[in-house]
Amino acid sequence: MADSTQTGTDNNAEVLFERHGQLGVVTLNRPRAVNALTAGMVGALLEQLIAWADDDGVAAVVIRGAGERGLCAGGDIVAIYEDMLAGGGQTADFWQTEYRVNSLIARYPKPYVALMDGLVLGGGVGISAHGSVRVVTERTRMGMPETTIGFAPDVGGTLLLSRAPGEAGTHAALTAAHLSAADALYLGLADHYVPSARLEELVLALENETAEAAVGRCGEAPPPSTLEQHRNWIDSCYASDDAGEIVRRLRTFDGEGNVEAALAADTIEAKSPTSVRVTLASLRRVKGMTLDEALAQEYRVGLRFLAAPDFREGIRAQVVDKDRTPHWNPSTLAGVLPEQVERFFEPLGSRELDLGLKETT
């Protein structure tokens, strides 16, 4: 790319900021960790996005991931695990900053182009799916994997999934499924399909063209969505506010798609029962909220998970010890009482989320 100006970083930094013509380029630069987000990364991203918002020389911003594996695999959950063992204070601060970034992206005054190539999970969804120009490729594997690690979708993910057609978002959230590009488009998590081989061409075009023109020239029609094809059984089975009833319907569904429905039931029952019930309640409660209200709800839920056993156990089983045999407590959906779920949503008082972005809007 011509006219390259790097701003305040070096090539070893965890996130790189460059100017190419009228384009501000963000490169998440932890390829070995699939660009998982650290506190330093989200802090730097917040500062730079605020600066570029007021810079008349920047017409658009693009965010991409270094390496071949993906844009971003989410937050650095090993760091979260270590912090939980020490009390959890640093994770709460990390989420405060991360959610400020999510909120700013959603209201960004310039085109914010997210290249959602490869893995885009958890926090990676937060820094991409709130943008105004969201690009997926044939390599996209997107999702909110939180129920697998004893947590619940955050970074505004509950709001995004609650807005999906029918109950497709509920299915994606409870099963923690990896989504193809076509499914991400169907759910409303992305806007454009561009082959990965043309991403560099797209970025070059953004240096001098409008985002609309650049994406229009590089984009193609996506393949069909599997989730859309399964709309019948998904809408039928997930149309309940009770997770136990959803699993029962999935197991007893006898129409077309009954095999897939039964597999979904198996998947859900392998997740943290507390996470499944809290995630479902989050999706139902978030409807009609603004993004900032959704982030505040997710922050309350997140702090309660820091103090609950399943989040720590889920990370241990999936990432630390990698035995893939978490011991959930309670161990069944029936064992999670309604009052236990309600406590996750109780106000935090003086600890409520402060997005602190009034001066930038």
mmCIF file with all atom_site columns, N, CA, C and O in Angstrom, residues 187-206:
data_model
loop_
_atom_site.group_PDB
_atom_site.id
_atom_site.type_symbol
_atom_site.label_atom_id
_atom_site.label_alt_id
_atom_site.label_comp_id
_atom_site.label_asym_id
_atom_site.label_entity_id
_atom_site.label_seq_id
_atom_site.pdbx_PDB_ins_code
_atom_site.Cartn_x
_atom_site.Cartn_y
_atom_site.Cartn_z
_atom_site.occupancy
_atom_site.B_iso_or_equiv
_atom_site.pdbx_formal_charge
_atom_site.auth_seq_id
_atom_site.auth_comp_id
_atom_site.auth_asym_id
_atom_site.auth_atom_id
_atom_site.pdbx_PDB_model_num
ATOM 1  N N  . LEU A 1 187 ? -28.214 -14.177 9.958  1.00 0.00 ? 187 LEU A N  1
ATOM 2  C CA . LEU A 1 187 ? -28.498 -13.736 11.319 1.00 0.00 ? 187 LEU A CA 1
ATOM 3  C C  . LEU A 1 187 ? -28.436 -12.224 11.476 1.00 0.00 ? 187 LEU A C  1
ATOM 4  O O  . LEU A 1 187 ? -28.853 -11.690 12.506 1.00 0.00 ? 187 LEU A O  1
ATOM 5  N N  . GLY A 1 188 ? -27.901 -11.529 10.476 1.00 0.00 ? 188 GLY A N  1
ATOM 6  C CA . GLY A 1 188 ? -27.762 -10.081 10.584 1.00 0.00 ? 188 GLY A CA 1
ATOM 7  C C  . GLY A 1 188 ? -26.476 -9.645  11.238 1.00 0.00 ? 188 GLY A C  1
ATOM 8  O O  . GLY A 1 188 ? -26.342 -8.491  11.660 1.00 0.00 ? 188 GLY A O  1
ATOM 9  N N  . LEU A 1 189 ? -25.493 -10.539 11.300 1.00 0.00 ? 189 LEU A N  1
ATOM 10 C CA . LEU A 1 189 ? -24.204 -10.227 11.912 1.00 0.00 ? 189 LEU A CA 1
ATOM 11 C C  . LEU A 1 189 ? -23.202 -9.700  10.887 1.00 0.00 ? 189 LEU A C  1
ATOM 12 O O  . LEU A 1 189 ? -22.090 -9.304  11.257 1.00 0.00 ? 189 LEU A O  1
ATOM 13 N N  . ALA A 1 190 ? -23.550 -9.727  9.617  1.00 0.00 ? 190 ALA A N  1
ATOM 14 C CA . ALA A 1 190 ? -22.664 -9.278  8.547  1.00 0.00 ? 190 ALA A CA 1
ATOM 15 C C  . ALA A 1 190 ? -23.513 -8.743  7.404  1.00 0.00 ? 190 ALA A C  1
ATOM 16 O O  . ALA A 1 190 ? -24.730 -8.953  7.360  1.00 0.00 ? 190 ALA A O  1
ATOM 17 N N  . ASP A 1 191 ? -22.829 -8.032  6.471  1.00 0.00 ? 191 ASP A N  1
ATOM 18 C CA . ASP A 1 191 ? -23.533 -7.366  5.378  1.00 0.00 ? 191 ASP A CA 1
ATOM 19 C C  . ASP A 1 191 ? -23.111 -7.828  3.988  1.00 0.00 ? 191 ASP A C  1
ATOM 20 O O  . ASP A 1 191 ? -23.919 -7.804  3.063  1.00 0.00 ? 191 ASP A O  1
ATOM 21 N N  . HIS A 1 192 ? -21.838 -8.198  3.830  1.00 0.00 ? 192 HIS A N  1
ATOM 22 C CA . HIS A 1 192 ? -21.291 -8.436  2.499  1.00 0.00 ? 192 HIS A CA 1
ATOM 23 C C  . HIS A 1 192 ? -20.431 -9.692  2.481  1.00 0.00 ? 192 HIS A C  1
ATOM 24 O O  . HIS A 1 192 ? -19.726 -9.995  3.452  1.00 0.00 ? 192 HIS A O  1
ATOM 25 N N  . TYR A 1 193 ? -20.468 -10.379 1.348  1.00 0.00 ? 193 TYR A N  1
ATOM 26 C CA . TYR A 1 193 ? -19.646 -11.567 1.136  1.00 0.00 ? 193 TYR A CA 1
ATOM 27 C C  . TYR A 1 193 ? -18.584 -11.233 0.095  1.00 0.00 ? 193 TYR A C  1
ATOM 28 O O  . TYR A 1 193 ? -18.898 -10.882 -1.049 1.00 0.00 ? 193 TYR A O  1
ATOM 29 N N  . VAL A 1 194 ? -17.314 -11.325 0.505  1.00 0.00 ? 194 VAL A N  1
ATOM 30 C CA . VAL A 1 194 ? -16.188 -11.054 -0.381 1.00 0.00 ? 194 VAL A CA 1
ATOM 31 C C  . VAL A 1 194 ? -15.227 -12.235 -0.295 1.00 0.00 ? 194 VAL A C  1
ATOM 32 O O  . VAL A 1 194 ? -14.822 -12.613 0.811  1.00 0.00 ? 194 VAL A O  1
ATOM 33 N N  . PRO A 1 195 ? -14.849 -12.845 -1.394 1.00 0.00 ? 195 PRO A N  1
ATOM 34 C CA . PRO A 1 195 ? -13.870 -13.942 -1.333 1.00 0.00 ? 195 PRO A CA 1
ATOM 35 C C  . PRO A 1 195 ? -12.573 -13.482 -0.667 1.00 0.00 ? 195 PRO A C  1
ATOM 36 O O  . PRO A 1 195 ? -12.122 -12.345 -0.882 1.00 0.00 ? 195 PRO A O  1
ATOM 37 N N  . SER A 1 196 ? -11.989 -14.344 0.133  1.00 0.00 ? 196 SER A N  1
ATOM 38 C CA . SER A 1 196 ? -10.772 -13.955 0.866  1.00 0.00 ? 196 SER A CA 1
ATOM 39 C C  . SER A 1 196 ? -9.656  -13.508 -0.066 1.00 0.00 ? 196 SER A C  1
ATOM 40 O O  . SER A 1 196 ? -8.850  -12.638 0.293  1.00 0.00 ? 196 SER A O  1
ATOM 41 N N  . ALA A 1 197 ? -9.604  -14.050 -1.267 1.00 0.00 ? 197 ALA A N  1
ATOM 42 C CA . ALA A 1 197 ? -8.554  -13.681 -2.223 1.00 0.00 ? 197 ALA A CA 1
ATOM 43 C C  . ALA A 1 197 ? -8.674  -12.235 -2.683 1.00 0.00 ? 197 ALA A C  1
ATOM 44 O O  . ALA A 1 197 ? -7.708  -11.678 -3.234 1.00 0.00 ? 197 ALA A O  1
ATOM 45 N N  . ARG A 1 198 ? -9.825  -11.610 -2.429 1.00 0.00 ? 198 ARG A N  1
ATOM 46 C CA . ARG A 1 198 ? -10.027 -10.230 -2.872 1.00 0.00 ? 198 ARG A CA 1
ATOM 47 C C  . ARG A 1 198 ? -9.983  -9.223  -1.725 1.00 0.00 ? 198 ARG A C  1
ATOM 48 O O  . ARG A 1 198 ? -10.248 -8.029  -1.934 1.00 0.00 ? 198 ARG A O  1
ATOM 49 N N  . LEU A 1 199 ? -9.656  -9.669  -0.511 1.00 0.00 ? 199 LEU A N  1
ATOM 50 C CA . LEU A 1 199 ? -9.643  -8.743  0.623  1.00 0.00 ? 199 LEU A CA 1
ATOM 51 C C  . LEU A 1 199 ? -8.588  -7.655  0.466  1.00 0.00 ? 199 LEU A C  1
ATOM 52 O O  . LEU A 1 199 ? -8.833  -6.484  0.800  1.00 0.00 ? 199 LEU A O  1
ATOM 53 N N  . GLU A 1 200 ? -7.405  -8.028  -0.020 1.00 0.00 ? 200 GLU A N  1
ATOM 54 C CA . GLU A 1 200 ? -6.366  -7.021  -0.201 1.00 0.00 ? 200 GLU A CA 1
ATOM 55 C C  . GLU A 1 200 ? -6.778  -6.001  -1.257 1.00 0.00 ? 200 GLU A C  1
ATOM 56 O O  . GLU A 1 200 ? -6.529  -4.795  -1.104 1.00 0.00 ? 200 GLU A O  1
ATOM 57 N N  . GLU A 1 201 ? -7.431  -6.455  -2.298 1.00 0.00 ? 201 GLU A N  1
ATOM 58 C CA . GLU A 1 201 ? -7.975  -5.543  -3.307 1.00 0.00 ? 201 GLU A CA 1
ATOM 59 C C  . GLU A 1 201 ? -8.991  -4.590  -2.695 1.00 0.00 ? 201 GLU A C  1
ATOM 60 O O  . GLU A 1 201 ? -9.018  -3.386  -3.006 1.00 0.00 ? 201 GLU A O  1
ATOM 61 N N  . LEU A 1 202 ? -9.818  -5.117  -1.800 1.00 0.00 ? 202 LEU A N  1
ATOM 62 C CA . LEU A 1 202 ? -10.813 -4.292  -1.127 1.00 0.00 ? 202 LEU A CA 1
ATOM 63 C C  . LEU A 1 202 ? -10.147 -3.209  -0.289 1.00 0.00 ? 202 LEU A C  1
ATOM 64 O O  . LEU A 1 202 ? -10.539 -2.035  -0.330 1.00 0.00 ? 202 LEU A O  1
ATOM 65 N N  . VAL A 1 203 ? -9.136  -3.585  0.484  1.00 0.00 ? 203 VAL A N  1
ATOM 66 C CA . VAL A 1 203 ? -8.449  -2.606  1.328  1.00 0.00 ? 203 VAL A CA 1
ATOM 67 C C  . VAL A 1 203 ? -7.790  -1.529  0.471  1.00 0.00 ? 203 VAL A C  1
ATOM 68 O O  . VAL A 1 203 ? -7.852  -0.332  0.793  1.00 0.00 ? 203 VAL A O  1
ATOM 69 N N  . LEU A 1 204 ? -7.155  -1.924  -0.601 1.00 0.00 ? 204 LEU A N  1
ATOM 70 C CA . LEU A 1 204 ? -6.537  -0.953  -1.510 1.00 0.00 ? 204 LEU A CA 1
ATOM 71 C C  . LEU A 1 204 ? -7.579  0.012   -2.072 1.00 0.00 ? 204 LEU A C  1
ATOM 72 O O  . LEU A 1 204 ? -7.341  1.225   -2.164 1.00 0.00 ? 204 LEU A O  1
ATOM 73 N N  . ALA A 1 205 ? -8.744  -0.508  -2.429 1.00 0.00 ? 205 ALA A N  1
ATOM 74 C CA . ALA A 1 205 ? -9.798  0.344   -2.977 1.00 0.00 ? 205 ALA A CA 1
ATOM 75 C C  . ALA A 1 205 ? -10.299 1.350   -1.943 1.00 0.00 ? 205 ALA A C  1
ATOM 76 O O  . ALA A 1 205 ? -10.633 2.490   -2.278 1.00 0.00 ? 205 ALA A O  1
ATOM 77 N N  . LEU A 1 206 ? -10.329 0.929   -0.667 1.00 0.00 ? 206 LEU A N  1
ATOM 78 C CA . LEU A 1 206 ? -10.823 1.810   0.392  1.00 0.00 ? 206 LEU A CA 1
ATOM 79 C C  . LEU A 1 206 ? -9.919  3.016   0.613  1.00 0.00 ? 206 LEU A C  1
ATOM 80 O O  . LEU A 1 206 ? -10.346 4.008   1.211  1.00 0.00 ? 206 LEU A O  1
#
